[in-house]
Coordinates of C-alpha atoms and ligand atoms in Angstrom, one line a residue:
T16 CA -17.6 10.3 17.4
A17 CA -17.9 12.3 20.6
S18 CA -21.7 12.4 20.1
I19 CA -21.9 8.7 19.4
L20 CA -19.9 7.8 22.5
S21 CA -21.6 10.4 24.8
P22 CA -25.2 11.1 23.5
E23 CA -26.1 12.6 26.8
K24 CA -23.6 15.4 26.3
I25 CA -23.9 18.5 24.1
V26 CA -21.4 18.3 21.2
L27 CA -20.9 21.5 19.3
L28 CA -19.6 22.1 15.8
P29 CA -18.8 25.8 15.7
E30 CA -18.8 25.9 11.9
I31 CA -21.2 23.6 10.1
K32 CA -19.1 23.8 6.9
A33 CA -16.0 22.5 8.7
G34 CA -16.4 18.9 7.6
C35 CA -13.5 16.6 6.7
P36 CA -12.9 16.2 2.9
L37 CA -11.2 12.8 3.6
A38 CA -14.4 11.5 5.3
D39 CA -16.4 12.8 2.3
M40 CA -14.4 10.6 0.0
A41 CA -16.2 7.5 1.4
P42 CA -19.9 8.1 0.8
A43 CA -22.0 5.6 2.6
E44 CA -23.8 4.2 -0.5
K45 CA -20.5 3.4 -2.2
V46 CA -19.1 1.8 1.0
K47 CA -22.3 -0.4 1.2
N48 CA -21.7 -1.6 -2.4
K49 CA -18.0 -2.3 -1.7
I50 CA -19.0 -4.3 1.4
K51 CA -21.4 -6.4 -0.7
E52 CA -18.5 -7.1 -3.2
L53 CA -16.3 -8.3 -0.3
P54 CA -18.7 -10.1 2.1
E55 CA -15.8 -11.9 3.9
A56 CA -13.7 -8.8 4.5
V57 CA -13.4 -7.2 8.0
V58 CA -14.3 -3.5 7.7
V59 CA -12.0 -1.0 9.5
S60 CA -12.8 2.7 9.3
Y61 CA -10.6 5.5 10.5
V62 CA -12.4 7.9 12.9
N63 CA -12.3 10.5 10.1
S64 CA -15.4 8.9 8.5
S65 CA -19.1 9.7 8.6
A66 CA -21.3 8.2 11.4
T67 CA -23.1 6.1 8.8
V68 CA -19.8 4.6 7.5
K69 CA -18.9 3.8 11.2
S70 CA -22.2 2.1 11.5
L71 CA -21.3 -0.2 8.6
S72 CA -17.9 -1.0 10.1
D73 CA -16.6 -3.8 12.2
Y74 CA -13.9 -1.7 13.9
C75 CA -12.9 2.0 14.0
C76 CA -9.4 3.1 14.4
T77 CA -7.3 6.3 14.9
S78 CA -4.0 7.0 13.3
A79 CA -2.4 6.1 16.7
N80 CA -4.0 2.6 17.0
A81 CA -4.6 1.5 13.4
V82 CA -1.8 -1.0 13.4
Q83 CA -2.8 -2.4 16.8
I84 CA -6.4 -2.8 15.5
A85 CA -5.3 -4.5 12.3
R86 CA -3.0 -6.9 14.3
S87 CA -6.0 -7.9 16.4
I88 CA -7.8 -9.3 13.3
P89 CA -6.9 -12.8 12.3
A90 CA -4.1 -12.9 9.7
E91 CA -6.1 -15.0 7.2
K92 CA -8.9 -12.3 7.0
E93 CA -8.9 -9.6 4.4
I94 CA -9.4 -6.0 5.8
L95 CA -11.3 -3.3 3.9
F96 CA -9.7 -0.2 5.3
L97 CA -11.2 3.2 4.7
P98 CA -11.2 6.0 3.9
D99 CA -7.5 6.8 3.8
M100 CA -5.3 4.8 1.3
N101 CA -2.1 6.2 2.8
L102 CA -2.9 5.2 6.3
A103 CA -4.0 1.9 4.9
D104 CA -0.6 1.4 3.3
F105 CA 1.2 2.3 6.5
T106 CA -1.1 -0.1 8.5
A107 CA -0.6 -3.0 6.0
K108 CA 3.2 -2.7 6.1
K109 CA 3.3 -2.5 9.9
S110 CA 0.7 -5.1 10.7
K111 CA 1.5 -7.5 7.9
R112 CA -2.2 -7.9 7.3
K113 CA -4.0 -8.2 3.9
I114 CA -5.5 -4.7 3.5
I115 CA -7.7 -3.5 0.7
P116 CA -7.4 0.3 0.7
W117 CA -10.3 2.6 0.0
P118 CA -9.0 5.1 -2.6
G119 CA -9.5 8.2 -0.4
F120 CA -6.8 10.6 1.0
C121 CA -6.5 13.7 3.1
P122 CA -5.9 16.6 0.7
T123 CA -3.7 18.3 3.2
H124 CA -1.3 15.4 3.8
H125 CA -1.4 14.0 0.3
L126 CA -0.1 17.2 -1.2
L127 CA 3.3 16.7 0.6
T128 CA 5.7 15.2 -2.0
R129 CA 8.9 13.4 -1.9
D130 CA 10.6 16.4 -3.6
D131 CA 9.3 18.8 -0.8
V132 CA 10.8 16.5 1.8
I133 CA 14.1 16.2 0.0
K134 CA 14.4 20.0 -0.3
A135 CA 13.5 20.4 3.4
K136 CA 16.2 17.8 4.3
E137 CA 18.8 19.7 2.2
L138 CA 17.9 22.9 4.1
H139 CA 18.0 21.2 7.5
P140 CA 20.5 18.3 7.2
Q141 CA 20.7 17.7 11.0
A142 CA 16.9 17.5 11.5
L143 CA 14.9 14.3 11.9
L144 CA 11.8 14.0 9.7
L145 CA 8.6 13.2 11.6
V146 CA 5.4 12.6 9.5
H147 CA 1.8 11.6 9.9
P148 CA 0.8 8.3 8.3
E149 CA -1.8 10.1 6.1
C150 CA 1.2 11.2 4.0
R151 CA 2.1 9.4 0.8
P152 CA 4.2 6.2 1.1
K153 CA 7.0 7.8 -0.8
V154 CA 7.1 10.5 1.9
C155 CA 6.8 8.0 4.7
N156 CA 9.7 6.0 3.3
L157 CA 12.0 9.0 4.0
A158 CA 10.8 9.5 7.6
D159 CA 12.6 8.9 10.8
Y160 CA 9.3 8.6 12.6
I161 CA 5.7 8.0 11.4
G162 CA 3.0 8.6 13.9
S163 CA -0.2 10.4 15.0
T164 CA -0.2 14.1 16.0
R165 CA 0.2 13.0 19.6
G166 CA 2.9 10.5 18.6
I167 CA 4.9 13.3 16.8
I168 CA 4.7 15.6 19.8
E169 CA 5.8 12.8 22.2
F170 CA 8.6 11.7 19.9
A171 CA 10.0 15.3 19.9
S172 CA 9.6 15.6 23.7
N173 CA 11.4 12.3 24.4
N174 CA 14.3 12.8 22.0
L175 CA 17.5 14.7 22.5
V176 CA 17.7 15.8 18.9
K177 CA 17.2 19.6 18.6
E178 CA 15.8 20.0 15.0
Y179 CA 12.8 18.4 13.3
I180 CA 11.1 18.6 9.9
I181 CA 7.4 18.1 10.4
G182 CA 5.1 16.6 7.9
T183 CA 1.6 17.1 9.1
E184 CA -1.1 19.9 9.4
L185 CA 0.6 23.1 10.5
G186 CA -1.6 23.5 13.5
I187 CA 0.7 21.0 15.3
F188 CA 3.4 23.7 15.5
H189 CA 1.7 25.4 18.5
P190 CA 1.7 22.4 20.8
L191 CA 5.1 21.3 19.5
K192 CA 6.7 24.6 20.4
K193 CA 4.8 24.9 23.7
N194 CA 6.0 21.4 24.8
N195 CA 9.6 21.8 23.4
P196 CA 10.6 25.5 23.7
N197 CA 14.3 24.7 23.2
E198 CA 13.9 22.7 20.0
H199 CA 13.5 23.9 16.4
F200 CA 10.7 22.7 14.1
F201 CA 10.5 23.3 10.3
P202 CA 7.5 22.5 8.1
A203 CA 8.1 19.9 5.4
S204 CA 5.8 22.2 3.3
E205 CA 4.3 25.5 4.1
N206 CA 1.1 24.4 2.3
M207 CA 0.0 21.8 4.8
I208 CA -2.9 23.8 6.1
C209 CA -6.4 22.2 6.3
Q210 CA -8.7 24.8 5.0
N211 CA -11.7 23.1 6.6
M212 CA -10.2 23.0 10.1
K213 CA -9.3 26.7 9.7
L214 CA -13.0 27.5 9.2
I215 CA -13.3 27.1 13.0
T216 CA -12.2 30.4 14.4
L217 CA -12.0 31.6 18.1
E218 CA -15.0 33.9 17.4
K219 CA -17.1 31.0 16.1
V220 CA -16.1 28.9 19.2
L221 CA -17.1 31.7 21.5
H222 CA -20.4 32.2 19.6
S223 CA -21.1 28.5 19.7
L224 CA -20.4 28.2 23.4
K225 CA -22.7 31.1 24.1
K226 CA -25.6 29.9 22.0
L227 CA -24.9 26.1 22.4
E228 CA -25.3 25.6 18.7
P229 CA -24.9 24.1 16.1
Q230 CA -25.2 20.8 17.9
V231 CA -24.1 17.4 16.5
I232 CA -27.0 15.0 16.7
V233 CA -26.5 11.5 15.4
P234 CA -29.8 9.6 14.6
D235 CA -30.3 6.9 17.3
D236 CA -30.3 3.9 14.9
I237 CA -27.0 5.0 13.3
R238 CA -25.5 5.8 16.7
K239 CA -26.3 2.4 18.2
K240 CA -24.8 0.6 15.2
S241 CA -21.7 2.7 15.2
L242 CA -21.1 2.1 18.9
K243 CA -20.1 -1.5 18.1
A244 CA -17.1 -0.5 16.0
L245 CA -16.1 2.3 18.3
N246 CA -16.3 0.2 21.5
R247 CA -14.2 -2.5 19.9
M248 CA -11.5 0.1 19.1
I249 CA -11.6 1.4 22.7
E250 CA -11.3 -2.2 24.1
I251 CA -8.3 -2.9 21.9
G252 CA -6.6 0.4 22.5
Ligands
SF4_304 S1 -6.4 17.6 7.9 FE1 -8.4 18.2 7.3 S2 -8.9 17.0 5.5 FE2 -7.2 16.0 6.5 S3 -8.1 14.4 7.8 FE3 -7.8 16.3 9.1 S4 -9.8 17.4 8.9 FE4 -9.7 15.9 7.3

């Protein structure tokens, strides 16, 4: 996305294998076929999708603005939402739009179960549960707040409650604790670690900055087509 929006800038990916398994669940050829089956549907793709899938989409969205993007689409239109079925479910409930979910999921968020959450709540009965919308609907149903990474951090910062159970990738604990040194945060599951994100180490970042490689280069035709969906997202919010 950074390279599509700013082709004149150098965009580095310090570890070439650090892709997103969620994005890989929506291969471009399958998405093309689905779009042919649903010619009237508006296609909304989460930014965690490939550049080619973005180029096939009408709108992009983030977890922070998915509901706003869906609400901007006329209510009578069907929306093909991809690649995350859990974010699609959350967006459909909040926006009251007719959403056809693509059957993908983030392996890290999808592994959090209702039972994990119930156990965490028993251990920390005073804590509020804050989860990311990539979690299963059964988990989201138990949450006090559902939002993006930034939304979760802001919620904790703006709230007087001192204890929180967190249902998202464990990397969030660093900024959460930094921003809220007097509050207590507990993981809903210790297993919520994205192995792909963890492939990017400080050493690899340093190496990448020194060598200025590997660079992300999006072919120009795909970049130009993807810009439409990304710019629409930016205009709406
Ligand atoms: S946590 Fe990992 S798999 Fe899940 S959306 Fe983020 S990068 Fe993709």
